[in-house]
């Protein structure tokens, strides 16, 4: 059915003008912005000072906003998913043969008629997925909480993640952070975070973990089978907060429940429980937490923090590994790169698993699994460490690192022999609607992001350029617009004083420019210091607006759960007035 629906949609696009999310697709009467190329270059000091030796690889394995990882395995194939919030497509998915070298497969929820975050705040949408392979029916299951379109908790299935996924199936339970587990006898169970029973909340942040039996034939939880298996956390007398992100495992006949605890900030941790039955009683390990960074000095070198929200997998040579989220703050302790996906080996030689070196300050590199070659940033594998990504938009298939926000990128882009055309929507970056912006995640503290733009606005409502965005109310816009008969380059800061106030927009600087040739635009940062520069001759760059703070691009200032996104942007709803 899904393939038929997509085919009909495609026919509709071909035979008539289509509207998706209320926007006219690639309106040919509009004035497209031509982006001739784009270059992202990361140059973090940690990777310059700590280069890789033979037999080593870097962690995080996914840099930038790829939080809440979950992982599964079929044979020698590993699949990993992450949160995407209102980014589109939803739930990015990656494949590996060895846990070191990963390829990007795009997004699981890639049909906007089935997952449509068009009116979602950037930190809403969809998050905290689980992914599990069921050997009893040779099927992969991805389960997730979707805060868009009234979906709630959903599950999708496939026989082969390389070939796409089925349609979302709504599940009849509340709460968040679900994951699914299949026992040796073929029975299915779902565990998730939820609120305590009505009237039993003891303190702010008090949560519980529930389990349901799962009906595989009808893809639903079995009514009345739910049970609270963890109340509060490891020790409820200590008022632990936000027990969440549960995953269930079975080893040597016993059941292990691993959860995050402490909230997804500087008290984040990973804890584990054990039981003789999937439905409990679950006893916490005496050595909890088994992963955290909360006990160490705030000024430690190459700081990694907020570690937690993990999942376990048996890797090469039967060595266990754990993937988890953590952050790499800058010198102002801000997290502009967002929550990233890290990996560590796990020692499960004893009764309980323990993340190796997960209870000391995390290091930026690890020893390779025996027999594995580091191929990152080669042959289509995802890069990490310092790297340069150059895009001339010549390929028929746009790299999956380029994403949309609140809707598919295909609705406003078109590749041509000259470069990428963006057909502007009549929405601007401050609106909680799909915007005609092609985004790339910030992946380093020190980076540059540049593009060559060929564009002449026709009116003051037209603007094209680049953006650095944490959310709709916390961003910088750097672009070309028009005032009277003149063209201007403008830099605007949009700041949300609080979630209940209006966005404050401030034109930091503007300058009249000559548009005889394409203009080069560049965003660069060194930690918290961001600069916006331009070149009219292709060589000499000039600064506009001086050095500005990246504070509004960080979670601790802007709120929410995402990192900074760097975008190629065009709009017919510009409200920036040059000064």
PDB file of C-alpha atoms in Angstrom, residues 269-464:
ATOM      1  CA  UNK A 269      23.804   8.249  33.880  1.00  0.00           C
ATOM      2  CA  UNK A 270      23.100   4.675  32.868  1.00  0.00           C
ATOM      3  CA  UNK A 271      21.876   2.081  35.375  1.00  0.00           C
ATOM      4  CA  UNK A 272      20.973  -1.604  35.209  1.00  0.00           C
ATOM      5  CA  UNK A 273      18.633  -4.083  36.922  1.00  0.00           C
ATOM      6  CA  UNK A 274      18.332  -7.883  36.885  1.00  0.00           C
ATOM      7  CA  UNK A 275      15.373 -10.273  37.115  1.00  0.00           C
ATOM      8  CA  UNK A 276      14.466 -13.932  36.654  1.00  0.00           C
ATOM      9  CA  UNK A 277      11.370 -12.924  34.645  1.00  0.00           C
ATOM     10  CA  UNK A 278      10.754 -10.280  31.950  1.00  0.00           C
ATOM     11  CA  UNK A 279       8.010  -8.784  34.138  1.00  0.00           C
ATOM     12  CA  UNK A 280      10.140  -8.574  37.269  1.00  0.00           C
ATOM     13  CA  UNK A 281      11.009  -8.330  40.137  1.00  0.00           C
ATOM     14  CA  UNK A 282      13.986  -6.215  38.947  1.00  0.00           C
ATOM     15  CA  UNK A 283      16.873  -5.773  41.394  1.00  0.00           C
ATOM     16  CA  UNK A 284      19.343  -2.912  40.758  1.00  0.00           C
ATOM     17  CA  UNK A 285      23.033  -3.733  40.387  1.00  0.00           C
ATOM     18  CA  UNK A 286      25.062  -2.780  43.471  1.00  0.00           C
ATOM     19  CA  UNK A 287      27.594  -1.009  41.249  1.00  0.00           C
ATOM     20  CA  UNK A 288      25.165   1.485  39.629  1.00  0.00           C
ATOM     21  CA  UNK A 289      25.675   3.679  37.712  1.00  0.00           C
ATOM     22  CA  UNK A 290      27.530   1.713  35.053  1.00  0.00           C
ATOM     23  CA  UNK A 291      28.168   4.813  32.908  1.00  0.00           C
ATOM     24  CA  UNK A 292      28.291   8.506  33.839  1.00  0.00           C
ATOM     25  CA  UNK A 293      30.470  11.636  33.613  1.00  0.00           C
ATOM     26  CA  UNK A 294      28.803  13.558  36.434  1.00  0.00           C
ATOM     27  CA  UNK A 295      31.509  13.233  39.103  1.00  0.00           C
ATOM     28  CA  UNK A 296      34.400  15.001  37.382  1.00  0.00           C
ATOM     29  CA  UNK A 297      35.814  18.535  37.354  1.00  0.00           C
ATOM     30  CA  UNK A 298      34.048  21.025  35.116  1.00  0.00           C
ATOM     31  CA  UNK A 299      37.322  22.322  33.630  1.00  0.00           C
ATOM     32  CA  UNK A 300      38.790  18.981  32.567  1.00  0.00           C
ATOM     33  CA  UNK A 301      40.560  18.888  29.203  1.00  0.00           C
ATOM     34  CA  UNK A 302      38.677  17.554  26.168  1.00  0.00           C
ATOM     35  CA  UNK A 303      35.551  17.447  28.260  1.00  0.00           C
ATOM     36  CA  UNK A 304      32.765  15.011  27.405  1.00  0.00           C
ATOM     37  CA  UNK A 305      29.618  15.258  29.524  1.00  0.00           C
ATOM     38  CA  UNK A 306      25.964  14.201  29.930  1.00  0.00           C
ATOM     39  CA  UNK A 307      26.675  10.548  29.082  1.00  0.00           C
ATOM     40  CA  UNK A 308      23.696   8.182  29.143  1.00  0.00           C
ATOM     41  CA  UNK A 309      20.687   6.930  27.130  1.00  0.00           C
ATOM     42  CA  UNK A 310      22.515   3.797  26.003  1.00  0.00           C
ATOM     43  CA  UNK A 311      21.933   0.507  24.213  1.00  0.00           C
ATOM     44  CA  UNK A 312      24.039  -2.680  24.183  1.00  0.00           C
ATOM     45  CA  UNK A 313      25.036  -5.018  21.369  1.00  0.00           C
ATOM     46  CA  UNK A 314      27.366  -7.981  20.963  1.00  0.00           C
ATOM     47  CA  UNK A 315      29.981  -6.850  18.439  1.00  0.00           C
ATOM     48  CA  UNK A 316      32.912  -8.388  16.563  1.00  0.00           C
ATOM     49  CA  UNK A 317      34.675 -11.248  18.325  1.00  0.00           C
ATOM     50  CA  UNK A 318      31.719 -11.551  20.759  1.00  0.00           C
ATOM     51  CA  UNK A 319      32.846  -8.359  22.520  1.00  0.00           C
ATOM     52  CA  UNK A 320      29.952  -6.300  23.879  1.00  0.00           C
ATOM     53  CA  UNK A 321      29.697  -2.592  23.039  1.00  0.00           C
ATOM     54  CA  UNK A 322      27.410   0.181  24.163  1.00  0.00           C
ATOM     55  CA  UNK A 323      26.259   3.178  22.131  1.00  0.00           C
ATOM     56  CA  UNK A 324      25.092   6.236  24.066  1.00  0.00           C
ATOM     57  CA  UNK A 325      24.627   9.976  23.876  1.00  0.00           C
ATOM     58  CA  UNK A 326      27.012  12.551  25.306  1.00  0.00           C
ATOM     59  CA  UNK A 327      28.056  16.140  24.574  1.00  0.00           C
ATOM     60  CA  UNK A 328      31.337  17.944  23.935  1.00  0.00           C
ATOM     61  CA  UNK A 329      30.917  21.435  25.445  1.00  0.00           C
ATOM     62  CA  UNK A 330      32.916  24.414  24.247  1.00  0.00           C
ATOM     63  CA  UNK A 331      34.990  26.753  26.414  1.00  0.00           C
ATOM     64  CA  UNK A 332      31.824  28.465  27.669  1.00  0.00           C
ATOM     65  CA  UNK A 333      30.363  25.040  28.553  1.00  0.00           C
ATOM     66  CA  UNK A 334      27.848  25.339  25.722  1.00  0.00           C
ATOM     67  CA  UNK A 335      26.711  22.427  23.573  1.00  0.00           C
ATOM     68  CA  UNK A 336      26.279  23.792  20.063  1.00  0.00           C
ATOM     69  CA  UNK A 337      27.091  20.426  18.478  1.00  0.00           C
ATOM     70  CA  UNK A 338      24.210  18.926  20.447  1.00  0.00           C
ATOM     71  CA  UNK A 339      23.938  15.404  21.807  1.00  0.00           C
ATOM     72  CA  UNK A 340      26.115  13.033  19.789  1.00  0.00           C
ATOM     73  CA  UNK A 341      26.447   9.254  19.456  1.00  0.00           C
ATOM     74  CA  UNK A 342      29.419   7.726  21.284  1.00  0.00           C
ATOM     75  CA  UNK A 343      30.539   4.116  21.680  1.00  0.00           C
ATOM     76  CA  UNK A 344      32.506   2.171  24.303  1.00  0.00           C
ATOM     77  CA  UNK A 345      33.404  -1.482  24.788  1.00  0.00           C
ATOM     78  CA  UNK A 346      31.440  -3.140  27.574  1.00  0.00           C
ATOM     79  CA  UNK A 347      32.783  -5.736  29.997  1.00  0.00           C
ATOM     80  CA  UNK A 348      30.102  -8.330  30.694  1.00  0.00           C
ATOM     81  CA  UNK A 349      32.342 -11.018  32.112  1.00  0.00           C
ATOM     82  CA  UNK A 350      30.705 -10.613  35.514  1.00  0.00           C
ATOM     83  CA  UNK A 351      27.091 -10.647  36.588  1.00  0.00           C
ATOM     84  CA  UNK A 352      26.382  -7.107  35.339  1.00  0.00           C
ATOM     85  CA  UNK A 353      27.732  -5.217  32.309  1.00  0.00           C
ATOM     86  CA  UNK A 354      30.024  -2.230  32.880  1.00  0.00           C
ATOM     87  CA  UNK A 355      31.102   0.320  30.266  1.00  0.00           C
ATOM     88  CA  UNK A 356      34.886   0.078  30.011  1.00  0.00           C
ATOM     89  CA  UNK A 357      36.345   3.411  31.166  1.00  0.00           C
ATOM     90  CA  UNK A 358      32.791   4.765  31.344  1.00  0.00           C
ATOM     91  CA  UNK A 359      33.265   5.871  34.947  1.00  0.00           C
ATOM     92  CA  UNK A 360      36.382   7.972  34.282  1.00  0.00           C
ATOM     93  CA  UNK A 361      36.691  11.029  31.990  1.00  0.00           C
ATOM     94  CA  UNK A 362      35.966   9.816  28.469  1.00  0.00           C
ATOM     95  CA  UNK A 363      38.777   9.774  25.923  1.00  0.00           C
ATOM     96  CA  UNK A 364      38.385  10.809  22.245  1.00  0.00           C
ATOM     97  CA  UNK A 365      39.696   7.572  20.724  1.00  0.00           C
ATOM     98  CA  UNK A 366      39.396   3.821  21.193  1.00  0.00           C
ATOM     99  CA  UNK A 367      41.182   0.656  20.160  1.00  0.00           C
ATOM    100  CA  UNK A 368      39.753  -0.934  17.029  1.00  0.00           C
ATOM    101  CA  UNK A 369      38.020  -4.305  17.322  1.00  0.00           C
ATOM    102  CA  UNK A 370      40.451  -7.021  16.287  1.00  0.00           C
ATOM    103  CA  UNK A 371      40.512  -7.553  12.529  1.00  0.00           C
ATOM    104  CA  UNK A 372      38.660  -4.309  11.684  1.00  0.00           C
ATOM    105  CA  UNK A 373      40.099  -1.576   9.437  1.00  0.00           C
ATOM    106  CA  UNK A 374      39.273   2.102   9.963  1.00  0.00           C
ATOM    107  CA  UNK A 375      37.612   3.288   6.738  1.00  0.00           C
ATOM    108  CA  UNK A 376      35.786   6.349   8.081  1.00  0.00           C
ATOM    109  CA  UNK A 377      35.494   9.183   5.554  1.00  0.00           C
ATOM    110  CA  UNK A 378      36.364   6.770   2.717  1.00  0.00           C
ATOM    111  CA  UNK A 379      34.265   4.740   0.298  1.00  0.00           C
ATOM    112  CA  UNK A 380      31.014   6.315   1.451  1.00  0.00           C
ATOM    113  CA  UNK A 381      31.538   5.712   5.178  1.00  0.00           C
ATOM    114  CA  UNK A 382      30.544   8.429   7.631  1.00  0.00           C
ATOM    115  CA  UNK A 383      33.522  10.634   8.614  1.00  0.00           C
ATOM    116  CA  UNK A 384      34.554  11.545  12.133  1.00  0.00           C
ATOM    117  CA  UNK A 385      37.396  13.470  13.709  1.00  0.00           C
ATOM    118  CA  UNK A 386      38.383  16.466  11.579  1.00  0.00           C
ATOM    119  CA  UNK A 387      37.196  16.342   7.980  1.00  0.00           C
ATOM    120  CA  UNK A 388      36.033  18.429   5.029  1.00  0.00           C
ATOM    121  CA  UNK A 389      32.746  17.788   3.242  1.00  0.00           C
ATOM    122  CA  UNK A 390      32.538  19.377  -0.223  1.00  0.00           C
ATOM    123  CA  UNK A 391      29.241  19.462  -2.102  1.00  0.00           C
ATOM    124  CA  UNK A 392      28.886  20.697  -5.685  1.00  0.00           C
ATOM    125  CA  UNK A 393      25.352  19.289  -6.011  1.00  0.00           C
ATOM    126  CA  UNK A 394      26.333  17.397  -9.176  1.00  0.00           C
ATOM    127  CA  UNK A 395      25.156  13.994  -7.996  1.00  0.00           C
ATOM    128  CA  UNK A 396      21.681  12.750  -8.906  1.00  0.00           C
ATOM    129  CA  UNK A 397      21.283  11.601  -5.296  1.00  0.00           C
ATOM    130  CA  UNK A 398      21.775  14.297  -2.680  1.00  0.00           C
ATOM    131  CA  UNK A 399      23.805  13.208   0.349  1.00  0.00           C
ATOM    132  CA  UNK A 400      21.629  12.124   3.301  1.00  0.00           C
ATOM    133  CA  UNK A 401      23.480  14.575   5.538  1.00  0.00           C
ATOM    134  CA  UNK A 402      21.368  17.298   3.948  1.00  0.00           C
ATOM    135  CA  UNK A 403      17.981  17.393   5.681  1.00  0.00           C
ATOM    136  CA  UNK A 404      14.727  19.340   5.778  1.00  0.00           C
ATOM    137  CA  UNK A 405      12.954  20.824   8.775  1.00  0.00           C
ATOM    138  CA  UNK A 406       9.267  19.978   9.327  1.00  0.00           C
ATOM    139  CA  UNK A 407       9.033  18.566   5.826  1.00  0.00           C
ATOM    140  CA  UNK A 408      10.941  16.903   2.982  1.00  0.00           C
ATOM    141  CA  UNK A 409      13.804  18.723   1.310  1.00  0.00           C
ATOM    142  CA  UNK A 410      12.530  17.554  -2.080  1.00  0.00           C
ATOM    143  CA  UNK A 411       9.607  19.985  -1.863  1.00  0.00           C
ATOM    144  CA  UNK A 412      11.799  23.049  -2.375  1.00  0.00           C
ATOM    145  CA  UNK A 413      15.053  21.911  -4.012  1.00  0.00           C
ATOM    146  CA  UNK A 414      16.058  21.008  -7.527  1.00  0.00           C
ATOM    147  CA  UNK A 415      19.522  20.017  -8.726  1.00  0.00           C
ATOM    148  CA  UNK A 416      20.715  21.523 -11.993  1.00  0.00           C
ATOM    149  CA  UNK A 417      23.941  21.552 -13.993  1.00  0.00           C
ATOM    150  CA  UNK A 418      24.801  24.872 -12.335  1.00  0.00           C
ATOM    151  CA  UNK A 419      24.119  23.796  -8.759  1.00  0.00           C
ATOM    152  CA  UNK A 420      21.228  23.514  -6.318  1.00  0.00           C
ATOM    153  CA  UNK A 421      18.139  25.666  -6.754  1.00  0.00           C
ATOM    154  CA  UNK A 422      15.997  26.448  -3.712  1.00  0.00           C
ATOM    155  CA  UNK A 423      12.485  27.587  -4.544  1.00  0.00           C
ATOM    156  CA  UNK A 424      11.453  29.782  -1.621  1.00  0.00           C
ATOM    157  CA  UNK A 425       8.382  29.235   0.521  1.00  0.00           C
ATOM    158  CA  UNK A 426       6.363  32.130   1.857  1.00  0.00           C
ATOM    159  CA  UNK A 427       7.537  31.332   5.360  1.00  0.00           C
ATOM    160  CA  UNK A 428      10.596  32.584   7.166  1.00  0.00           C
ATOM    161  CA  UNK A 429      12.954  30.895   9.558  1.00  0.00           C
ATOM    162  CA  UNK A 430      11.095  32.141  12.667  1.00  0.00           C
ATOM    163  CA  UNK A 431       7.835  30.371  11.859  1.00  0.00           C
ATOM    164  CA  UNK A 432       6.801  26.955  13.145  1.00  0.00           C
ATOM    165  CA  UNK A 433       6.173  25.736   9.617  1.00  0.00           C
ATOM    166  CA  UNK A 434       8.233  24.008   6.925  1.00  0.00           C
ATOM    167  CA  UNK A 435      10.894  26.418   5.691  1.00  0.00           C
ATOM    168  CA  UNK A 436      12.748  26.270   2.393  1.00  0.00           C
ATOM    169  CA  UNK A 437      16.079  25.588   4.082  1.00  0.00           C
ATOM    170  CA  UNK A 438      18.493  22.760   3.378  1.00  0.00           C
ATOM    171  CA  UNK A 439      20.271  21.919   6.641  1.00  0.00           C
ATOM    172  CA  UNK A 440      23.582  20.371   7.640  1.00  0.00           C
ATOM    173  CA  UNK A 441      24.409  19.599  11.285  1.00  0.00           C
ATOM    174  CA  UNK A 442      27.223  21.474  13.027  1.00  0.00           C
ATOM    175  CA  UNK A 443      29.703  18.700  13.883  1.00  0.00           C
ATOM    176  CA  UNK A 444      32.680  20.553  15.377  1.00  0.00           C
ATOM    177  CA  UNK A 445      33.348  23.331  17.854  1.00  0.00           C
ATOM    178  CA  UNK A 446      35.735  24.892  15.328  1.00  0.00           C
ATOM    179  CA  UNK A 447      34.367  24.869  11.799  1.00  0.00           C
ATOM    180  CA  UNK A 448      33.537  26.831   8.674  1.00  0.00           C
ATOM    181  CA  UNK A 449      30.464  26.452   6.468  1.00  0.00           C
ATOM    182  CA  UNK A 450      30.521  28.280   3.148  1.00  0.00           C
ATOM    183  CA  UNK A 451      28.545  28.489  -0.051  1.00  0.00           C
ATOM    184  CA  UNK A 452      28.618  30.363  -3.358  1.00  0.00           C
ATOM    185  CA  UNK A 453      25.253  31.976  -4.006  1.00  0.00           C
ATOM    186  CA  UNK A 454      23.950  33.323  -7.341  1.00  0.00           C
ATOM    187  CA  UNK A 455      20.793  35.273  -6.506  1.00  0.00           C
ATOM    188  CA  UNK A 456      19.092  38.605  -7.109  1.00  0.00           C
ATOM    189  CA  UNK A 457      16.066  39.349  -4.920  1.00  0.00           C
ATOM    190  CA  UNK A 458      13.141  40.997  -6.675  1.00  0.00           C
ATOM    191  CA  UNK A 459      11.646  42.701  -3.637  1.00  0.00           C
ATOM    192  CA  UNK A 460      12.132  43.344   0.069  1.00  0.00           C
ATOM    193  CA  UNK A 461      10.201  40.133   0.745  1.00  0.00           C
ATOM    194  CA  UNK A 462      12.920  38.091  -0.962  1.00  0.00           C
ATOM    195  CA  UNK A 463      16.012  36.858   0.856  1.00  0.00           C
ATOM    196  CA  UNK A 464      18.509  34.050   0.322  1.00  0.00           C
TER     197      UNK A 464
END
